[in-house]
Short mmCIF file of C-alpha atoms in Angstrom, two decimals:
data_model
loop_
_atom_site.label_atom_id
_atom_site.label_comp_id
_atom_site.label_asym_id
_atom_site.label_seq_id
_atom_site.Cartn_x
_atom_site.Cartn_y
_atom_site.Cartn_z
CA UNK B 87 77.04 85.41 93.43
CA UNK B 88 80.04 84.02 95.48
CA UNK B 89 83.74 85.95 95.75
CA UNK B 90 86.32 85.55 93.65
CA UNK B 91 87.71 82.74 95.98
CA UNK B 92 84.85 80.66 96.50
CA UNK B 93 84.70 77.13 95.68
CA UNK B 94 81.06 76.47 93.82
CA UNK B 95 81.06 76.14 90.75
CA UNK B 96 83.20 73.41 90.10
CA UNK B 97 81.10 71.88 86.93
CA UNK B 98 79.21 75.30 86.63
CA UNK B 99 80.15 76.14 82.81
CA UNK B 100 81.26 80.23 82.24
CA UNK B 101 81.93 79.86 78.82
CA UNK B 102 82.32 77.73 75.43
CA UNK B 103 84.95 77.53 73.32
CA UNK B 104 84.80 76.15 70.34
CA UNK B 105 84.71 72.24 71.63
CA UNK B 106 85.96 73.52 75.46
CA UNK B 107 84.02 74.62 77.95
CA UNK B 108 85.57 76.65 80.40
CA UNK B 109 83.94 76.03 84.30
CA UNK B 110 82.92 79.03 87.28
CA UNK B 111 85.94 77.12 89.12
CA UNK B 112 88.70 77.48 86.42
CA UNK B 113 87.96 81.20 86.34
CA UNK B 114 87.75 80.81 89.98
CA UNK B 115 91.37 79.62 90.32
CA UNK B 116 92.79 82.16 87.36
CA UNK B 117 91.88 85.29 89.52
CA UNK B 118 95.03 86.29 90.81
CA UNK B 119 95.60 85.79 94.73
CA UNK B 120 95.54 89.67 95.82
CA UNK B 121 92.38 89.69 94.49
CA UNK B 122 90.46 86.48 95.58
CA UNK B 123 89.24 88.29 98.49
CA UNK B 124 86.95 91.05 96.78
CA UNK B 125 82.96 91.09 97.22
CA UNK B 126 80.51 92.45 94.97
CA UNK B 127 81.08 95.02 91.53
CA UNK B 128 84.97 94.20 92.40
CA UNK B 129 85.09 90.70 92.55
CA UNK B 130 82.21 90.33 89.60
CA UNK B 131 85.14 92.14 87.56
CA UNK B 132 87.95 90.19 88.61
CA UNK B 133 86.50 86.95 87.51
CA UNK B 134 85.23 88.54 83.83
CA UNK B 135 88.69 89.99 83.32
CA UNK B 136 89.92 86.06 84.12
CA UNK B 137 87.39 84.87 82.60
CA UNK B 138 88.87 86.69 79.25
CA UNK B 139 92.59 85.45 79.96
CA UNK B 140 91.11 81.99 79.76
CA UNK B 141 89.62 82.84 76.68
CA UNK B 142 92.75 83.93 75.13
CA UNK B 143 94.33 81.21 76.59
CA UNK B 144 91.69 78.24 75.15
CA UNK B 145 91.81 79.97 71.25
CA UNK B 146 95.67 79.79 71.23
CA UNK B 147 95.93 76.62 72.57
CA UNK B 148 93.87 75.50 70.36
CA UNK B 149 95.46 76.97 67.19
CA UNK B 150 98.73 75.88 68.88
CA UNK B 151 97.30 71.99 68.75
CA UNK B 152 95.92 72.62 65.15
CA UNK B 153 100.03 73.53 64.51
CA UNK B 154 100.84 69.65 65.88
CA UNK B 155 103.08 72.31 68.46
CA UNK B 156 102.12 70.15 70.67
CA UNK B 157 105.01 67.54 69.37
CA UNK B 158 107.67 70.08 69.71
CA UNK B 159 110.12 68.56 71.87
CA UNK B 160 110.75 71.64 73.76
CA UNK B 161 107.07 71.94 74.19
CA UNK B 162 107.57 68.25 75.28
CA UNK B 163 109.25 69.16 78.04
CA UNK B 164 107.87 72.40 79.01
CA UNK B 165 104.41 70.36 79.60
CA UNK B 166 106.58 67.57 81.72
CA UNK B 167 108.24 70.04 83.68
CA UNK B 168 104.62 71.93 84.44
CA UNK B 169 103.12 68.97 85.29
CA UNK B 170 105.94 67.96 87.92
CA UNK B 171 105.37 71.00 89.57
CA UNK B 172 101.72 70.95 89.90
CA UNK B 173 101.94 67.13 91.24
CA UNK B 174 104.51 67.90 93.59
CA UNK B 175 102.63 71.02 94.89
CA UNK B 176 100.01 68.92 95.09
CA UNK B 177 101.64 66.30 97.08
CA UNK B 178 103.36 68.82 99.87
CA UNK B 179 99.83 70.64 100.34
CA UNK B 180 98.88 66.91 101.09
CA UNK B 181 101.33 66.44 103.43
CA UNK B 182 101.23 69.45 105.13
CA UNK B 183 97.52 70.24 105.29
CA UNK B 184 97.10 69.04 108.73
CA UNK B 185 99.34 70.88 110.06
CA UNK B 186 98.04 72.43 113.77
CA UNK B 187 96.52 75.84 113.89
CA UNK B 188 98.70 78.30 115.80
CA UNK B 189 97.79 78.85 119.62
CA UNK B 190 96.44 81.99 121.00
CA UNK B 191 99.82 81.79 122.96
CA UNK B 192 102.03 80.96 120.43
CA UNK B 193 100.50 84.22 118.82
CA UNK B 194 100.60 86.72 121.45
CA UNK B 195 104.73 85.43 121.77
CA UNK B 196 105.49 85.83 118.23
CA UNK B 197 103.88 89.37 118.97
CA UNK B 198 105.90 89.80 122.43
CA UNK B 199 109.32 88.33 120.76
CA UNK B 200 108.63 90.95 117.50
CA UNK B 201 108.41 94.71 119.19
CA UNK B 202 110.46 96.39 116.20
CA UNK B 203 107.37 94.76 114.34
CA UNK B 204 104.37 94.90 116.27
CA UNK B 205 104.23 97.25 119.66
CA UNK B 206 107.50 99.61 118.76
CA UNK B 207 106.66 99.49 114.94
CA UNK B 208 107.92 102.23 113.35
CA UNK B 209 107.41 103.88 109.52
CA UNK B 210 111.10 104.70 108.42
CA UNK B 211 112.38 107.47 105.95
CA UNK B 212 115.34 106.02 104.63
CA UNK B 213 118.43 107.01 102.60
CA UNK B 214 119.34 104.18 100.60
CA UNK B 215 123.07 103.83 98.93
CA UNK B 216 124.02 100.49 96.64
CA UNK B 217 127.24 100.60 96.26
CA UNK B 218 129.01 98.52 93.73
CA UNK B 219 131.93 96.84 95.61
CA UNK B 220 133.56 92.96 95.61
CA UNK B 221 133.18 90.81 98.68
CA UNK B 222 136.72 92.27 99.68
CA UNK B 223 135.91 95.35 99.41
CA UNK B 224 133.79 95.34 102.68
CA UNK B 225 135.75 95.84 105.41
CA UNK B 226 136.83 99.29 103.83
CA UNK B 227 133.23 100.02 103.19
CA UNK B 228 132.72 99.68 106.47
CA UNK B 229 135.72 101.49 107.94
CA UNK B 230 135.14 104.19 105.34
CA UNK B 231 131.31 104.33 106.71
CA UNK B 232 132.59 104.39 110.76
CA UNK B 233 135.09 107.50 110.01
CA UNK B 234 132.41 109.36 108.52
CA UNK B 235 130.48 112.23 110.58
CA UNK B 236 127.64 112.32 108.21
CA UNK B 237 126.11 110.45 104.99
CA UNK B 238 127.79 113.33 102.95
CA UNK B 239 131.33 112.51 104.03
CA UNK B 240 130.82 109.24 103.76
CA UNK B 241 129.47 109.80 99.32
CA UNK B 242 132.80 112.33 99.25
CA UNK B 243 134.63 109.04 100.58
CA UNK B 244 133.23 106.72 97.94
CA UNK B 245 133.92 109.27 95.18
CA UNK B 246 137.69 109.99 96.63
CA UNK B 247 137.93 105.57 96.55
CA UNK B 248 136.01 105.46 92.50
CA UNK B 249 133.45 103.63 93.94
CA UNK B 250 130.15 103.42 92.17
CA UNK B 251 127.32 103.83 94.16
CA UNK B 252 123.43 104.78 93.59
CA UNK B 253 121.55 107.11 96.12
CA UNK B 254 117.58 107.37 96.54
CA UNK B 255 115.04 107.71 98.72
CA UNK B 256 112.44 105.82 100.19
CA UNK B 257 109.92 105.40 102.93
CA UNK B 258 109.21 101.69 104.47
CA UNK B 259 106.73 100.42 107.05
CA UNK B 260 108.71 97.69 109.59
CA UNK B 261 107.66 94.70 107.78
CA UNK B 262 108.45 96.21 104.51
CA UNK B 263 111.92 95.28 105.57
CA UNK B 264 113.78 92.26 105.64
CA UNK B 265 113.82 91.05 109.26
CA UNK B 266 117.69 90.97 108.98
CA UNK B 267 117.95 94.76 108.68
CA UNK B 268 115.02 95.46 110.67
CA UNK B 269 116.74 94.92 114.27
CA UNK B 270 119.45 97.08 113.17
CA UNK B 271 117.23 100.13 111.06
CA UNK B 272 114.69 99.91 114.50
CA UNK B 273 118.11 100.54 116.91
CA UNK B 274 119.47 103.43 114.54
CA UNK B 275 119.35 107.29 116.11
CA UNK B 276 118.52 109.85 112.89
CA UNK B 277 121.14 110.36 110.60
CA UNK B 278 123.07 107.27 111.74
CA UNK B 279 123.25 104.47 108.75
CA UNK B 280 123.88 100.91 109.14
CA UNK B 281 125.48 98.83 106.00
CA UNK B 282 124.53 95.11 104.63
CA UNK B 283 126.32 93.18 102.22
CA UNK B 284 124.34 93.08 99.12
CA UNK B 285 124.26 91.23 95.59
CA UNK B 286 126.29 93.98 93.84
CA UNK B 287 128.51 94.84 96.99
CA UNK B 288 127.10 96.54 100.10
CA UNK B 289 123.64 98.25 100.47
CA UNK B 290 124.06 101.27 103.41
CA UNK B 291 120.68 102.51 104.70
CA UNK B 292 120.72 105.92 106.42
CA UNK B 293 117.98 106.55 108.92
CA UNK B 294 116.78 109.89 107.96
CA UNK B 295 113.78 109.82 110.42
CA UNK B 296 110.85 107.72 111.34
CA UNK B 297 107.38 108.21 113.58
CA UNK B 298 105.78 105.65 115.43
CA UNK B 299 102.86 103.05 114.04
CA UNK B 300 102.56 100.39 116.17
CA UNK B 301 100.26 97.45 115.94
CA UNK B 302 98.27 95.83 118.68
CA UNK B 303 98.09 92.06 119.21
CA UNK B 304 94.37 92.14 118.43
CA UNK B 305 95.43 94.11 114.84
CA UNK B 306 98.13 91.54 114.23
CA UNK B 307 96.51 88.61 115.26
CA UNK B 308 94.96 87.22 111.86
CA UNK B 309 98.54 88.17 109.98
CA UNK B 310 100.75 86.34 112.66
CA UNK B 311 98.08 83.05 112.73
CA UNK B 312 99.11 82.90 109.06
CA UNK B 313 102.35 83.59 109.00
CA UNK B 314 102.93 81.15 111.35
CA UNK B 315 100.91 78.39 109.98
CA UNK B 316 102.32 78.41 106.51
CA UNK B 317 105.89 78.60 108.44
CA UNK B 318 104.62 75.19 110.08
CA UNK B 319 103.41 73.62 106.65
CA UNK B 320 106.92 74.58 105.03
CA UNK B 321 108.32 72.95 107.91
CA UNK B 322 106.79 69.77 107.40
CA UNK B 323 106.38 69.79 103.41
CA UNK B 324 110.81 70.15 104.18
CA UNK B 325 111.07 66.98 106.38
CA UNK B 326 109.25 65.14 104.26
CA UNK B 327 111.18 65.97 101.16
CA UNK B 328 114.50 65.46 103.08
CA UNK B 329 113.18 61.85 104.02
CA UNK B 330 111.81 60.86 100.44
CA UNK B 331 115.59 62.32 99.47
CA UNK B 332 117.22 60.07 102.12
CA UNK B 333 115.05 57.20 100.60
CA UNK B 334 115.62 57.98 97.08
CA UNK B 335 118.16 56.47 94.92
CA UNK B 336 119.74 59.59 93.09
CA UNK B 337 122.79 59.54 91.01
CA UNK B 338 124.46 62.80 89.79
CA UNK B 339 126.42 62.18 86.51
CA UNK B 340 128.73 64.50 84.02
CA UNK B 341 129.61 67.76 85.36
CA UNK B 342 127.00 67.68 88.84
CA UNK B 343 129.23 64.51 89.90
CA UNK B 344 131.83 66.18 91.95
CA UNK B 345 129.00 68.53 93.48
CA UNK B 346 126.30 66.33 94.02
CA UNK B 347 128.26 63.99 96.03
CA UNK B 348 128.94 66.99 98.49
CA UNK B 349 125.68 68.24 98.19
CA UNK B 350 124.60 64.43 99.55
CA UNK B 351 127.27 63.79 102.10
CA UNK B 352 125.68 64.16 105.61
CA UNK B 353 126.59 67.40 107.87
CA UNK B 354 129.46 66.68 110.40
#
């Protein structure tokens, strides 16, 4: 048989329901993306264990129709809204299908331009604080963090200032990271911490230790061809939204007046 992600079976039938027959490509497309890659026992019980979801799926659909839920308004516009999104998927994988394959050089720079990632990639043990703070607050944070000797000063600190703050552990490969903390976690000496602003305040990650895992160009080579390729079909699928936006006629009304006119008014 073919792998989870293969594309026979398009009219191939897998199942009846009822009046619905359910095709080798709908189960196909319900195995979930980690697992599209699997071969053999594994992928065989991927597809059976979608091939059940879409089971489920078909009987209560079908009782729902049976209801008339269908009608619902809200259902209404639940369907509407899920079939806007699957046309305008649809229409920016279009778009931005032929996008060019990255170059062998274009690879091997991404590599060159990315040591903390690639050929000084390291495996970090980090202290992790979240501490809940407004966007005010900050500075102090920071000050507080600079006149401390040691991540245990710096918790006495917090306490002394009634801050409330969370501290755990946790061990992260480079690209585990977000690339904005990842320059400053790879330039860190142990036991030195480095703080971010965060959605509840400030996040400050102390560097507790680390040991070295780096990753050849060879190794990364596959991961970096597709990051970079679906950076170049966001790319596009973006300009060409932006110019259907410049073309479109769109009027914001009620309470989105005031904003959308802002939103719309070209950069200076």
């Amino acid at each position: 048989g073919t792998g989870c992600g293969g594309r026979s079976g398009a009219g191939e039938p897998a199942a009846r329901v009822g009046g619905d027959t359910i095709t080798v490509e709908q189960v196909n497309q319900a195995v979930p993306p980690p697992q599209r890659g699997l071969r053999g026992e594994a992928a065989e019980a991927a597809a059976r264990q979608a091939l059940e979801r879409l089971i489920d799926q078909s009987v209560a659909a079908a009782k729902a129709e049976d209801q008339k839920l269908d009608r619902d308004p809200r259902v209404q516009q639940q369907l509407e809204a899920a079939r806007r999104e699957v046309l305008a998927r649809a229409w920016l994988d279009k778009v931005s299908e032929g996008a060019a394959r990255p170059t062998p050089d274009e690879v091997a720079r991404y590599h060159a331009e990315k040591p903390a990632l690639f050929s000084n990639r390291r495996v970090y043990n980090l202290q992790e604080l979240l501490v809940e703070a407004r966007p005010e607050q900050l500075p102090d944070l920071r000050s507080r963090l600079a006149a401390s000797r040691n991540i245990a000063e710096f918790v006495e600190s917090l306490r002394g200032g009634s801050f409330r703050f969370t501290l755990t552990q946790a061990v992260r490969a480079a690209e585990q990271l977000p690339l904005a903390q990842l320059d400053a976690i790879a330039g860190l000496s142990d036991g030195q911490a480095s703080l971010f602003p965060h959605a509840a305040g400030a996040q400050v990650l102390v560097l507790v230790g680390s040991r070295a895992q780096p990753v050849s160009l060879e190794q990364a080579r596959p991961a970096i061809e597709q990051f970079l390729a679906n950076e170049r079909r966001r790319r596009i699928a973006e300009a060409e939204v932006r110019a259907l936006r410049a073309a479109a006629r769109v009027e914001w009304l009620g309470r989105f007046a005031a904003s959308g006119a802002a939103a719309s008014a070209p950069p200076r």
